[in-house]
Short mmCIF file of C-alpha atoms in Angstrom, two decimals:
data_model
loop_
_atom_site.label_atom_id
_atom_site.label_comp_id
_atom_site.label_asym_id
_atom_site.label_seq_id
_atom_site.Cartn_x
_atom_site.Cartn_y
_atom_site.Cartn_z
CA MET A 1 35.88 12.47 3.20
CA ASN A 2 36.98 10.01 5.88
CA ILE A 3 35.14 6.71 4.87
CA THR A 4 36.51 4.81 8.04
CA LYS A 5 34.73 7.37 10.39
CA TYR A 6 31.35 6.69 8.47
CA VAL A 7 31.86 3.03 8.65
CA LYS A 8 32.36 3.28 12.23
CA ILE A 9 29.31 5.40 12.74
CA PHE A 10 27.25 2.77 10.64
CA ARG A 11 28.55 0.03 12.85
CA GLU A 12 27.68 1.83 16.07
CA ILE A 13 24.17 2.84 14.91
CA SER A 14 23.30 -0.56 13.53
CA ALA A 15 24.34 -2.18 16.91
CA LEU A 16 22.13 0.50 18.83
CA ARG A 17 19.12 -0.10 16.36
CA ILE A 18 19.36 -3.82 16.87
CA SER A 19 19.30 -3.49 20.68
CA GLN A 20 16.19 -1.16 20.29
CA VAL A 21 14.43 -3.87 18.26
CA ALA A 22 15.37 -6.45 20.99
CA ALA A 23 13.66 -4.29 23.44
CA PHE A 24 10.45 -4.24 21.35
CA GLY A 25 10.50 -8.05 20.58
CA ALA A 26 6.85 -8.61 20.25
CA SER A 27 6.17 -5.59 18.11
CA PHE A 28 9.16 -6.64 15.90
CA PHE A 29 7.70 -10.07 15.66
CA VAL A 30 4.30 -8.82 14.57
CA ASN A 31 6.07 -6.47 12.02
CA VAL A 32 8.03 -9.49 10.49
CA LEU A 33 4.87 -11.61 10.37
CA THR A 34 2.91 -8.76 8.67
CA SER A 35 5.80 -8.13 6.16
CA ILE A 36 6.08 -11.88 5.36
CA ILE A 37 2.27 -12.33 4.86
CA SER A 38 2.01 -9.08 2.72
CA ASN A 39 5.02 -10.16 0.75
CA PHE A 40 3.64 -13.58 -0.12
CA LEU A 41 0.20 -12.43 -1.03
CA TRP A 42 1.19 -11.43 -4.53
CA PRO A 43 3.06 -14.66 -5.30
CA ILE A 44 -0.23 -16.45 -4.09
CA VAL A 45 -2.25 -14.28 -6.50
CA ALA A 46 0.14 -15.06 -9.10
CA VAL A 47 -0.11 -18.79 -8.58
CA VAL A 48 -3.87 -18.49 -8.82
CA LEU A 49 -3.68 -16.31 -11.95
CA TYR A 50 -1.22 -18.68 -13.68
CA ALA A 51 -3.55 -21.72 -12.61
CA GLN A 52 -6.49 -20.01 -14.48
CA THR A 53 -4.62 -18.21 -17.33
CA SER A 54 -1.49 -18.17 -19.38
CA GLY A 55 -0.35 -15.30 -17.33
CA PHE A 56 1.88 -12.40 -18.55
CA PRO A 57 3.13 -12.78 -22.05
CA GLY A 58 6.77 -14.06 -22.05
CA TRP A 59 6.68 -14.66 -18.28
CA SER A 60 6.30 -18.01 -16.77
CA ILE A 61 5.01 -18.18 -13.19
CA GLY A 62 8.51 -18.97 -11.83
CA GLU A 63 9.96 -16.00 -13.85
CA PHE A 64 7.32 -13.86 -12.63
CA ILE A 65 7.90 -14.78 -8.98
CA LEU A 66 11.60 -14.25 -9.52
CA LEU A 67 10.74 -10.70 -10.75
CA GLN A 68 8.70 -9.99 -7.69
CA GLY A 69 11.31 -11.40 -5.36
CA THR A 70 14.05 -9.18 -7.02
CA ILE A 71 12.32 -5.93 -6.63
CA LEU A 72 11.33 -7.05 -2.93
CA LEU A 73 14.96 -8.01 -2.35
CA SER A 74 16.22 -4.65 -3.70
CA PHE A 75 13.72 -2.61 -1.80
CA GLY A 76 14.47 -4.65 1.28
CA ILE A 77 18.08 -3.89 1.13
CA ALA A 78 17.37 -0.30 0.48
CA GLY A 79 14.76 0.08 3.29
CA SER A 80 17.12 -1.33 5.81
CA SER A 81 19.80 1.16 4.85
CA ILE A 82 19.78 4.22 2.28
CA PHE A 83 15.82 4.49 1.88
CA SER A 84 15.28 4.70 5.48
CA ILE A 85 16.36 8.17 5.51
CA VAL A 86 12.95 9.10 4.25
CA TRP A 87 11.47 8.20 7.65
CA ASP A 88 14.26 9.41 9.81
CA ILE A 89 14.87 12.64 8.23
CA GLY A 90 11.25 13.23 7.22
CA TRP A 91 10.32 12.87 10.95
CA GLN A 92 13.27 15.37 11.98
CA ILE A 93 12.01 17.94 9.43
CA ASP A 94 8.44 17.60 10.67
CA GLU A 95 9.42 18.11 14.25
CA GLY A 96 12.03 20.80 13.65
CA LEU A 97 14.76 18.57 14.85
CA PHE A 98 16.93 18.40 11.60
CA ASP A 99 19.15 21.21 13.17
CA MET A 100 20.70 18.61 15.46
CA THR A 101 21.78 16.46 12.50
CA LEU A 102 23.17 19.55 10.84
CA LEU A 103 25.28 20.37 13.94
CA LYS A 104 26.94 17.03 14.03
CA PRO A 105 30.65 17.05 13.17
CA MET A 106 30.15 15.13 9.89
CA GLY A 107 29.22 15.78 6.29
CA VAL A 108 25.33 16.00 6.26
CA ILE A 109 24.46 13.57 3.45
CA PRO A 110 27.09 10.89 4.23
CA GLY A 111 26.29 11.43 7.85
CA ILE A 112 22.48 10.58 7.43
CA ILE A 113 23.44 7.72 5.14
CA ALA A 114 25.69 6.29 7.71
CA THR A 115 23.06 6.49 10.52
CA SER A 116 20.30 5.06 8.35
CA PHE A 117 20.40 1.27 9.34
CA ASN A 118 16.89 0.05 9.84
CA PRO A 119 16.38 -3.64 11.04
CA TRP A 120 12.63 -3.48 10.42
CA PHE A 121 13.07 -4.46 6.64
CA ILE A 122 14.91 -7.64 7.49
CA ALA A 123 11.69 -9.67 6.71
CA ASP A 124 11.63 -8.02 3.36
CA ILE A 125 15.11 -9.06 2.44
CA ALA A 126 14.53 -12.61 3.53
CA SER A 127 11.17 -12.87 1.81
CA GLY A 128 12.86 -11.47 -1.40
CA ALA A 129 15.53 -13.96 -1.35
CA VAL A 130 13.13 -16.81 -0.79
CA LEU A 131 11.08 -15.73 -3.73
CA VAL A 132 14.11 -15.19 -5.99
CA VAL A 133 15.25 -18.79 -5.09
CA THR A 134 11.75 -20.28 -5.39
CA GLY A 135 11.58 -18.42 -8.86
CA ILE A 136 14.83 -19.80 -10.16
CA ILE A 137 13.75 -23.33 -9.09
CA SER A 138 10.26 -23.36 -10.45
CA SER A 139 11.28 -21.55 -13.77
CA GLY A 140 13.94 -24.09 -14.41
CA ALA A 141 16.39 -21.44 -15.49
CA VAL A 142 19.95 -22.32 -15.84
CA ILE A 143 21.78 -19.59 -14.07
CA SER A 144 25.58 -19.12 -14.77
CA LEU A 145 27.91 -17.60 -12.34
CA LEU A 146 28.37 -14.52 -14.74
CA ASN A 147 24.64 -13.98 -14.51
CA ILE A 148 24.79 -14.12 -10.81
CA LEU A 149 27.66 -11.65 -10.75
CA SER A 150 25.82 -9.19 -13.08
CA TYR A 151 22.71 -9.59 -10.93
CA THR A 152 24.48 -8.71 -7.83
CA ILE A 153 26.19 -5.74 -9.47
CA LEU A 154 22.79 -4.62 -10.72
CA ILE A 155 21.10 -5.04 -7.37
CA ALA A 156 23.87 -3.14 -5.78
CA SER A 157 23.62 -0.26 -8.13
CA SER A 158 19.82 -0.19 -7.69
CA MET A 159 20.48 1.33 -4.12
CA LEU A 160 21.40 4.42 -6.01
CA VAL A 161 18.12 4.35 -7.68
CA TRP A 162 16.28 3.99 -4.22
CA PHE A 163 18.65 6.87 -3.00
CA PHE A 164 17.36 9.01 -5.96
CA PHE A 165 13.70 8.29 -4.97
CA ALA A 166 14.42 8.94 -1.20
CA SER A 167 15.97 12.19 -2.13
CA LEU A 168 13.11 13.24 -4.31
CA ILE A 169 10.68 12.39 -1.46
CA LEU A 170 12.61 14.12 1.12
CA SER A 171 13.07 17.26 -1.02
CA LEU A 172 9.26 17.43 -1.35
CA ASN A 173 8.99 16.96 2.54
CA PHE A 174 11.40 19.85 2.89
CA LYS A 175 9.23 22.03 0.80
CA TYR A 176 5.71 21.03 2.10
CA LEU A 177 6.24 19.34 5.43
CA GLU A 178 4.10 16.35 6.62
CA ALA A 179 3.71 15.39 3.04
CA TRP A 180 2.07 11.95 3.55
CA GLY A 181 0.53 12.29 0.05
CA ILE A 182 4.06 11.97 -1.54
CA PHE A 183 4.35 8.49 0.11
CA GLU A 184 0.92 7.70 -1.14
CA LEU A 185 2.08 8.53 -4.70
CA PHE A 186 5.32 6.85 -4.40
CA TRP A 187 3.84 3.30 -3.35
CA THR A 188 1.44 3.63 -6.32
CA VAL A 189 4.18 4.50 -8.76
CA LYS A 190 6.49 1.84 -7.28
CA ARG A 191 3.79 -0.75 -8.21
CA LEU A 192 4.52 0.02 -11.87
CA GLY A 193 7.87 -1.67 -11.46
CA GLU A 194 6.56 -4.75 -9.75
CA TYR A 195 5.39 -6.13 -12.85
CA PRO A 196 7.12 -7.06 -16.22
CA ILE A 197 7.42 -3.49 -17.55
CA ASP A 198 7.00 -4.55 -21.22
CA ILE A 199 3.35 -4.99 -20.54
CA TYR A 200 3.12 -1.16 -20.33
CA GLY A 201 4.21 -0.59 -24.04
CA GLY A 202 7.40 1.15 -25.41
CA PHE A 203 6.97 4.67 -23.98
CA LEU A 204 6.25 3.66 -20.38
CA LYS A 205 8.94 1.12 -20.53
CA PHE A 206 11.41 3.86 -21.55
CA LEU A 207 10.01 5.95 -18.71
CA LEU A 208 10.45 3.22 -16.24
CA THR A 209 14.06 2.74 -17.28
CA PHE A 210 15.40 6.14 -17.76
CA VAL A 211 12.98 8.68 -15.99
CA ILE A 212 11.22 6.96 -12.88
CA PRO A 213 13.85 3.99 -12.91
CA PHE A 214 11.93 1.22 -11.02
CA GLY A 215 12.87 -1.02 -13.94
CA LEU A 216 16.50 -0.78 -12.75
CA ALA A 217 15.55 -2.18 -9.39
CA GLY A 218 13.42 -5.32 -10.57
CA PHE A 219 12.82 -5.83 -14.31
CA TYR A 220 16.37 -5.53 -15.61
CA PRO A 221 18.19 -7.43 -12.85
CA ALA A 222 15.63 -10.34 -13.32
CA GLN A 223 16.08 -10.31 -16.93
CA ILE A 224 19.88 -10.39 -16.53
CA LEU A 225 19.55 -13.36 -13.97
CA LEU A 226 17.39 -15.34 -16.50
CA GLY A 227 20.10 -14.75 -19.19
CA ARG A 228 17.83 -12.64 -21.45
CA ILE A 229 20.43 -9.72 -21.44
CA THR A 230 23.70 -10.83 -22.15
CA ASP A 231 25.13 -7.94 -24.07
CA TRP A 232 27.59 -6.25 -21.74
CA THR A 233 27.14 -2.75 -23.33
CA GLN A 234 23.54 -2.97 -22.36
CA ILE A 235 24.34 -4.02 -18.76
CA LEU A 236 26.89 -1.13 -18.65
CA ILE A 237 24.26 1.39 -19.57
CA LEU A 238 22.07 0.02 -16.82
CA ILE A 239 24.76 0.44 -14.33
CA VAL A 240 25.84 3.87 -15.69
CA SER A 241 22.02 5.03 -15.54
CA SER A 242 21.87 3.89 -11.91
CA PHE A 243 25.03 6.00 -10.99
CA VAL A 244 23.52 8.96 -12.94
CA PHE A 245 20.29 8.86 -10.95
CA GLY A 246 22.41 8.50 -7.67
CA ILE A 247 24.35 11.74 -8.57
CA VAL A 248 21.08 13.59 -9.37
CA GLY A 249 19.61 12.30 -6.07
CA TYR A 250 22.72 13.66 -4.22
CA LEU A 251 22.27 17.14 -5.92
CA ILE A 252 18.57 17.29 -5.16
CA LEU A 253 19.20 16.41 -1.47
CA ASN A 254 21.99 18.69 -1.11
CA ARG A 255 19.93 21.60 -2.65
CA SER A 256 16.99 20.92 -0.54
CA ILE A 257 19.08 20.74 2.74
CA LYS A 258 20.00 24.35 2.05
CA ASN A 259 16.47 25.39 2.04
CA TYR A 260 15.71 23.89 5.42
CA SER A 261 14.01 26.51 7.48
CA SER A 262 14.06 24.75 11.01
CA ALA A 263 10.54 25.77 11.62
CA GLY A 264 8.90 22.25 11.93
CA GLY A 265 5.54 21.48 10.71
CA MET B 1 -29.76 10.44 20.22
CA GLY B 2 -29.00 13.93 19.16
CA ILE B 3 -27.44 12.93 15.87
CA LYS B 4 -26.82 16.72 14.88
CA LYS B 5 -23.87 17.04 17.21
CA TYR B 6 -22.24 14.04 15.34
CA THR B 7 -23.04 15.28 11.85
CA ALA B 8 -21.05 18.45 12.49
CA TYR B 9 -17.87 16.10 12.38
CA ILE B 10 -18.58 15.52 8.69
CA GLY B 11 -17.98 19.19 7.97
CA ILE B 12 -14.95 19.58 10.19
CA GLU B 13 -13.19 16.34 8.68
CA PHE B 14 -14.15 17.35 5.26
CA LYS B 15 -12.43 20.83 5.59
CA HIS B 16 -9.46 19.09 7.30
CA SER B 17 -9.12 16.75 4.47
CA ILE B 18 -9.39 19.32 1.87
CA SER B 19 -6.81 21.57 3.63
CA HIS B 20 -4.13 18.66 3.29
CA ARG B 21 -3.74 19.64 -0.32
CA SER B 22 -0.65 17.57 -0.98
CA LEU B 23 -2.56 14.37 0.26
CA LEU B 24 -5.60 15.31 -2.01
CA ILE B 25 -3.43 16.05 -5.18
CA ALA B 26 -1.50 12.78 -4.56
CA LYS B 27 -4.77 10.84 -4.66
CA ILE B 28 -5.82 12.63 -7.57
CA VAL B 29 -2.83 11.19 -9.38
CA ALA B 30 -2.45 7.81 -7.48
CA ILE B 31 -5.88 6.59 -8.11
CA PRO B 32 -5.90 6.89 -11.87
CA LEU B 33 -2.22 5.46 -11.88
CA SER B 34 -3.49 2.46 -9.75
CA ILE B 35 -6.18 2.09 -12.19
CA PHE B 36 -3.82 2.16 -15.04
CA VAL B 37 -1.55 -0.42 -13.44
CA MET B 38 -4.50 -3.02 -12.92
CA VAL B 39 -5.96 -2.29 -16.53
CA ALA B 40 -2.57 -2.84 -17.91
CA ILE B 41 -2.21 -6.16 -16.07
CA TRP B 42 -5.54 -7.47 -17.20
CA ASN B 43 -5.13 -6.23 -20.70
CA ALA B 44 -1.92 -8.39 -20.95
CA ILE B 45 -3.52 -11.39 -19.17
CA TYR B 46 -6.52 -11.31 -21.61
CA LEU B 47 -4.29 -10.84 -24.64
CA ASN B 48 -2.17 -13.84 -23.68
CA ASN B 49 -5.09 -16.02 -22.82
CA ASP B 50 -7.18 -18.09 -25.35
CA ALA B 51 -10.44 -18.02 -23.18
CA GLU B 52 -12.61 -14.79 -23.44
CA ILE B 53 -13.92 -15.30 -19.87
CA ILE B 54 -11.70 -15.28 -16.77
CA GLY B 55 -13.38 -16.02 -13.37
CA TYR B 56 -16.75 -15.46 -14.74
CA PHE B 57 -15.86 -12.08 -16.21
CA THR B 58 -15.20 -10.84 -19.78
CA LYS B 59 -12.27 -8.41 -20.25
CA GLU B 60 -14.70 -5.46 -20.27
CA GLN B 61 -16.13 -6.55 -17.02
CA MET B 62 -12.79 -7.25 -15.41
CA VAL B 63 -11.50 -3.80 -16.56
CA ASN B 64 -14.62 -2.19 -14.95
CA TYR B 65 -13.95 -4.56 -11.81
CA SER B 66 -10.45 -3.07 -11.48
CA ILE B 67 -11.50 0.55 -11.93
CA LEU B 68 -14.10 0.13 -9.16
CA SER B 69 -11.92 -1.89 -6.79
CA VAL B 70 -9.30 0.70 -6.84
CA ILE B 71 -11.69 3.68 -6.27
CA GLY B 72 -13.49 1.64 -3.80
CA SER B 73 -10.47 0.68 -1.85
CA TYR B 74 -9.76 4.42 -1.38
CA LEU B 75 -13.36 5.58 -0.77
CA LEU B 76 -14.24 2.75 1.79
CA ALA B 77 -10.95 2.85 3.66
CA ASN B 78 -10.81 4.25 7.24
CA ARG B 79 -8.20 4.54 9.88
CA SER B 80 -10.75 4.33 12.81
CA ASP B 81 -8.71 1.48 14.43
CA MET B 82 -5.36 3.10 13.94
CA GLU B 83 -6.61 6.25 15.48
CA LEU B 84 -8.13 4.27 18.52
CA GLY B 85 -4.66 2.64 18.88
CA ARG B 86 -2.91 5.97 18.83
CA ILE B 87 -5.11 7.57 21.35
CA ILE B 88 -4.88 4.63 23.59
CA ARG B 89 -1.12 4.56 23.46
CA ASN B 90 -0.84 8.35 24.14
CA GLY B 91 -3.63 8.26 26.92
CA LYS B 92 -5.78 10.66 25.14
CA LEU B 93 -8.79 8.31 25.20
CA THR B 94 -9.47 9.46 28.58
CA ASN B 95 -10.33 12.85 27.23
CA GLU B 96 -12.67 11.27 24.62
CA LEU B 97 -14.61 9.20 27.17
CA ILE B 98 -15.28 12.12 29.27
CA ARG B 99 -17.08 13.96 26.49
CA PRO B 100 -20.82 13.55 26.30
CA ASN B 101 -20.43 11.74 23.01
CA GLN B 102 -20.18 8.09 21.90
CA TYR B 103 -16.54 7.60 20.81
CA TYR B 104 -17.50 5.17 17.96
CA LEU B 105 -20.25 7.44 16.48
CA VAL B 106 -17.71 10.42 16.49
CA GLN B 107 -15.22 8.26 14.60
CA PHE B 108 -17.85 7.03 12.09
CA PHE B 109 -18.92 10.58 11.26
CA LYS B 110 -15.36 11.63 11.11
CA SER B 111 -14.54 8.84 8.62
CA LEU B 112 -17.63 9.85 6.56
CA GLY B 113 -16.49 13.45 6.34
CA PHE B 114 -12.76 12.52 5.53
CA ARG B 115 -13.99 10.32 2.60
CA THR B 116 -16.44 12.83 1.43
CA ALA B 117 -13.65 14.97 0.07
CA ASP B 118 -12.32 11.94 -1.91
CA PHE B 119 -15.91 11.34 -3.03
CA VAL B 120 -16.42 14.72 -4.49
CA VAL B 121 -13.02 15.37 -5.80
CA ALA B 122 -10.87 12.28 -6.45
CA ALA B 123 -13.62 9.83 -7.40
CA PRO B 124 -15.27 11.79 -10.25
CA ILE B 125 -11.88 12.60 -11.77
CA SER B 126 -10.93 8.95 -11.72
CA ILE B 127 -14.30 7.79 -13.10
CA ALA B 128 -14.09 10.33 -15.90
CA LEU B 129 -10.58 9.11 -16.80
CA GLY B 130 -11.82 5.53 -16.64
CA VAL B 131 -14.67 6.41 -19.17
CA ILE B 132 -12.36 8.33 -21.44
CA PHE B 133 -9.20 6.00 -21.49
CA PHE B 134 -10.33 2.52 -20.41
CA GLY B 135 -14.04 2.32 -21.59
CA PHE B 136 -15.56 2.21 -18.11
CA LYS B 137 -19.30 2.15 -18.38
CA GLN B 138 -22.49 1.68 -16.43
CA TYR B 139 -24.40 -1.65 -17.15
CA ASP B 140 -27.94 -0.99 -15.77
CA TYR B 141 -29.63 1.63 -13.67
CA VAL B 142 -31.11 -0.96 -11.38
CA PHE B 143 -27.76 -2.78 -10.79
CA THR B 144 -26.04 0.67 -10.32
CA LEU B 145 -28.63 1.69 -7.61
CA MET B 146 -28.23 -1.71 -5.87
CA SER B 147 -24.59 -1.41 -5.98
CA VAL B 148 -24.61 2.16 -4.25
CA LEU B 149 -26.71 0.72 -1.67
CA SER B 150 -24.39 -2.28 -1.31
CA PHE B 151 -21.35 0.12 -1.21
CA SER B 152 -23.01 1.99 1.56
CA LEU B 153 -23.46 -1.12 3.54
CA SER B 154 -19.75 -2.01 2.67
CA PHE B 155 -18.68 1.44 4.29
CA LEU B 156 -20.72 0.67 7.41
CA LEU B 157 -19.27 -2.93 7.56
CA ILE B 158 -15.61 -1.91 7.08
CA PHE B 159 -15.98 0.74 9.80
CA LEU B 160 -17.45 -1.68 12.25
CA PHE B 161 -14.84 -4.43 11.51
CA ASN B 162 -12.21 -1.82 12.02
CA MET B 163 -13.64 -0.90 15.31
CA ILE B 164 -13.88 -4.38 16.43
CA PHE B 165 -10.47 -5.29 15.30
CA GLY B 166 -9.15 -2.05 16.87
CA LEU B 167 -10.23 -3.31 20.30
CA ILE B 168 -6.97 -5.26 20.05
CA ALA B 169 -5.24 -1.95 20.89
CA PHE B 170 -6.66 -2.04 24.47
CA LYS B 171 -4.35 -5.18 25.07
CA VAL B 172 -1.09 -4.14 23.18
CA ILE B 173 1.28 -1.25 23.19
CA ASP B 174 1.92 -0.96 19.69
CA TYR B 175 -1.20 -1.69 17.44
CA ASP B 176 0.01 -0.29 14.09
CA ASN B 177 1.46 -3.57 12.96
CA PHE B 178 -1.74 -5.34 13.84
CA GLY B 179 -3.62 -2.81 11.86
CA TRP B 180 -1.34 -3.05 8.86
CA LEU B 181 -1.66 -6.85 9.03
CA LYS B 182 -5.33 -6.55 9.09
CA ASN B 183 -5.56 -4.11 6.17
CA THR B 184 -3.44 -6.31 3.89
CA LEU B 185 -5.63 -9.46 4.86
CA VAL B 186 -8.93 -7.49 4.31
CA SER B 187 -7.62 -6.14 0.89
CA PHE B 188 -6.89 -9.77 -0.12
CA PHE B 189 -9.91 -11.43 1.12
CA SER B 190 -12.41 -8.74 -0.04
CA GLY B 191 -11.32 -8.86 -3.71
CA GLY B 192 -9.25 -5.56 -3.49
CA ILE B 193 -6.06 -7.13 -4.94
CA ILE B 194 -7.85 -9.36 -7.42
CA SER B 195 -11.37 -10.35 -8.12
CA LEU B 196 -12.44 -13.30 -5.83
CA SER B 197 -14.08 -14.96 -8.79
CA VAL B 198 -10.58 -15.99 -10.26
CA PHE B 199 -9.86 -17.97 -7.06
CA PRO B 200 -10.78 -21.66 -6.71
CA LEU B 201 -14.36 -22.66 -6.04
CA PHE B 202 -13.62 -23.93 -2.38
CA PHE B 203 -11.96 -20.62 -1.67
CA GLN B 204 -15.01 -18.71 -3.05
CA ASN B 205 -17.38 -21.00 -1.08
CA THR B 206 -15.53 -20.46 2.04
CA MET B 207 -15.55 -16.51 1.61
CA MET B 208 -19.35 -16.84 1.31
CA PHE B 209 -19.52 -17.41 5.17
CA LEU B 210 -17.16 -14.54 6.09
CA PRO B 211 -17.90 -10.77 5.82
CA PHE B 212 -14.87 -9.84 3.73
CA GLN B 213 -16.29 -10.36 0.33
CA HIS B 214 -19.11 -8.03 1.31
CA MET B 215 -16.53 -5.28 1.99
CA LEU B 216 -15.73 -4.85 -1.69
CA TYR B 217 -16.32 -7.65 -3.97
CA THR B 218 -20.19 -7.90 -3.52
CA PRO B 219 -20.88 -4.27 -4.64
CA ILE B 220 -18.50 -4.36 -7.44
CA ARG B 221 -19.87 -7.51 -8.80
CA ILE B 222 -23.48 -6.19 -8.50
CA PHE B 223 -22.30 -3.05 -10.50
CA VAL B 224 -20.64 -5.01 -13.41
CA GLY B 225 -23.87 -7.23 -13.87
CA GLY B 226 -22.08 -10.30 -12.31
CA TYR B 227 -25.28 -11.40 -10.37
CA VAL B 228 -28.95 -11.65 -11.38
CA LEU B 229 -31.36 -9.61 -9.46
CA GLU B 230 -32.43 -12.11 -6.95
CA GLN B 231 -28.81 -12.74 -6.14
CA CYS B 232 -28.23 -9.03 -5.67
CA ILE B 233 -31.17 -8.82 -3.29
CA LEU B 234 -29.88 -11.88 -1.27
CA PHE B 235 -26.46 -10.52 -1.05
CA ILE B 236 -27.47 -7.02 0.05
CA PHE B 237 -29.62 -8.74 2.71
CA VAL B 238 -26.68 -10.71 3.99
CA GLN B 239 -24.62 -7.57 3.96
CA ALA B 240 -27.32 -5.89 6.20
CA ILE B 241 -27.33 -8.97 8.54
CA TRP B 242 -23.47 -8.76 8.72
CA VAL B 243 -23.71 -4.97 9.60
CA VAL B 244 -26.38 -5.60 12.34
CA SER B 245 -24.36 -8.34 13.90
CA MET B 246 -21.17 -6.43 13.73
CA PHE B 247 -22.77 -3.38 15.39
CA PHE B 248 -23.95 -5.48 18.50
CA ILE B 249 -20.65 -7.15 18.72
CA MET B 250 -18.68 -3.79 18.57
CA LYS B 251 -21.03 -2.24 21.12
CA PHE B 252 -20.41 -5.29 23.39
CA GLY B 253 -16.74 -5.41 22.81
CA TRP B 254 -16.39 -1.53 23.31
CA LYS B 255 -18.33 -1.73 26.55
CA MET B 256 -16.03 -4.52 28.00
CA ALA B 257 -12.88 -2.84 26.73
CA VAL B 258 -13.57 0.53 28.43
CA LYS B 259 -14.79 -1.23 31.68
CA ASN B 260 -11.06 -2.71 31.88
CA PHE B 261 -9.40 0.56 30.46
CA SER B 262 -6.72 2.04 32.98
CA GLY B 263 -6.11 5.27 30.87
CA VAL B 264 -2.40 5.22 31.70
CA GLY B 265 -0.89 5.46 28.20
CA THR B 266 2.59 4.53 27.26
#
């Protein structure tokens, strides 16, 4: 696989998408505003909740905001790159236009990933980063360089987790066409990972780590940044899990592409 | 007014929504799952809290509130503003205006039909699961009946508010982002994310003068026995006033918007 070719495609597409955004300046501005308001509503709710109650067991307000910021940051990065294949390719499948992608002189999956840049998620990345920093400051956590490094690695590997979910959604889209319901379900299940997953009990915590791994995108990176997970074996298991999900996602997507009928929906 | 020609849209939309099986199945799974998330959150919070009452609600009431807020958010939602934005953008509103129908009445009955499918399929399953797994219960027949009346007014109120807000679509090219922003804010201010009773008093008092709390919070609070009988009657009366006021605002706004509509599309 010629990596340089795909990097070049990514660069070209990114420049093109940014110029598209510039052409719809007002729409982009409203979108950014919508994202920022939506992203900060839950932290506001958290502040209200923690003012009235003791909040979630084992999580101070700052730590909870850090957790919310982490999953937002992770999803924001994925949404502006690897996860946006869900919308791009989903639309192509519904319209019967995916043939065009198949005809391009590049590997199908590397190609759709290289063309996936989506600047509309920039507000999520910024909001996530602001919440993470706010969370660190208000929790008073002492963060070591090693924690930051492990956190960064976990966030990077969580992209494979989002790729796994994107592949899963797309595979259902290939099968059922115009499968809006799948999105409805995805957003709901994603909400499970937006809270400390230890509140759900042992079985669901296991499920959210090793079966529907939203924990790998929010809960565990936050735990690592807060210095609650220091055992390298544990961190390694989490990273390897993300890679396993990435490989499974690739295999699912590869198989689904082979079933594409080109009929549209 | 020939209401019969409009009620036909209920049946059409009902069949339409049933035919989208993937969406219906997803809702049957998504609603109980959302309920589970909310119940887990409140269980954890009450367990970690010394006081037995949070925002006027006991744990049992809060769990029931959460169950109804999830179901209510699904049943009361409608996309009439998004649909208006879409047909203005592609120029198809002209076709709608030529027909011998009032567009907003068509949209209302379509919304009713679309939600009927959720009402007869997804809602009973969710309530049954709520009863079995989370101890969802009915408090009092009188409050339940009043709550049903209040929910019906909420449906009207949300529809009218959406139609009024949707008039923005006559002025902008891409309405969708405005629609999402509105949905998020309405969900927050109507108590869809968290009960308004948990918020500080000044916030609750401010909400009294706005229509949002009557979109979800009022009917649910009536159901869980959060108001005495006189308060229930008063709030239902206030809801009715909001519905009538919004109807006239919507009619006036619609007349003005259509008058200036060019029908070009984008």
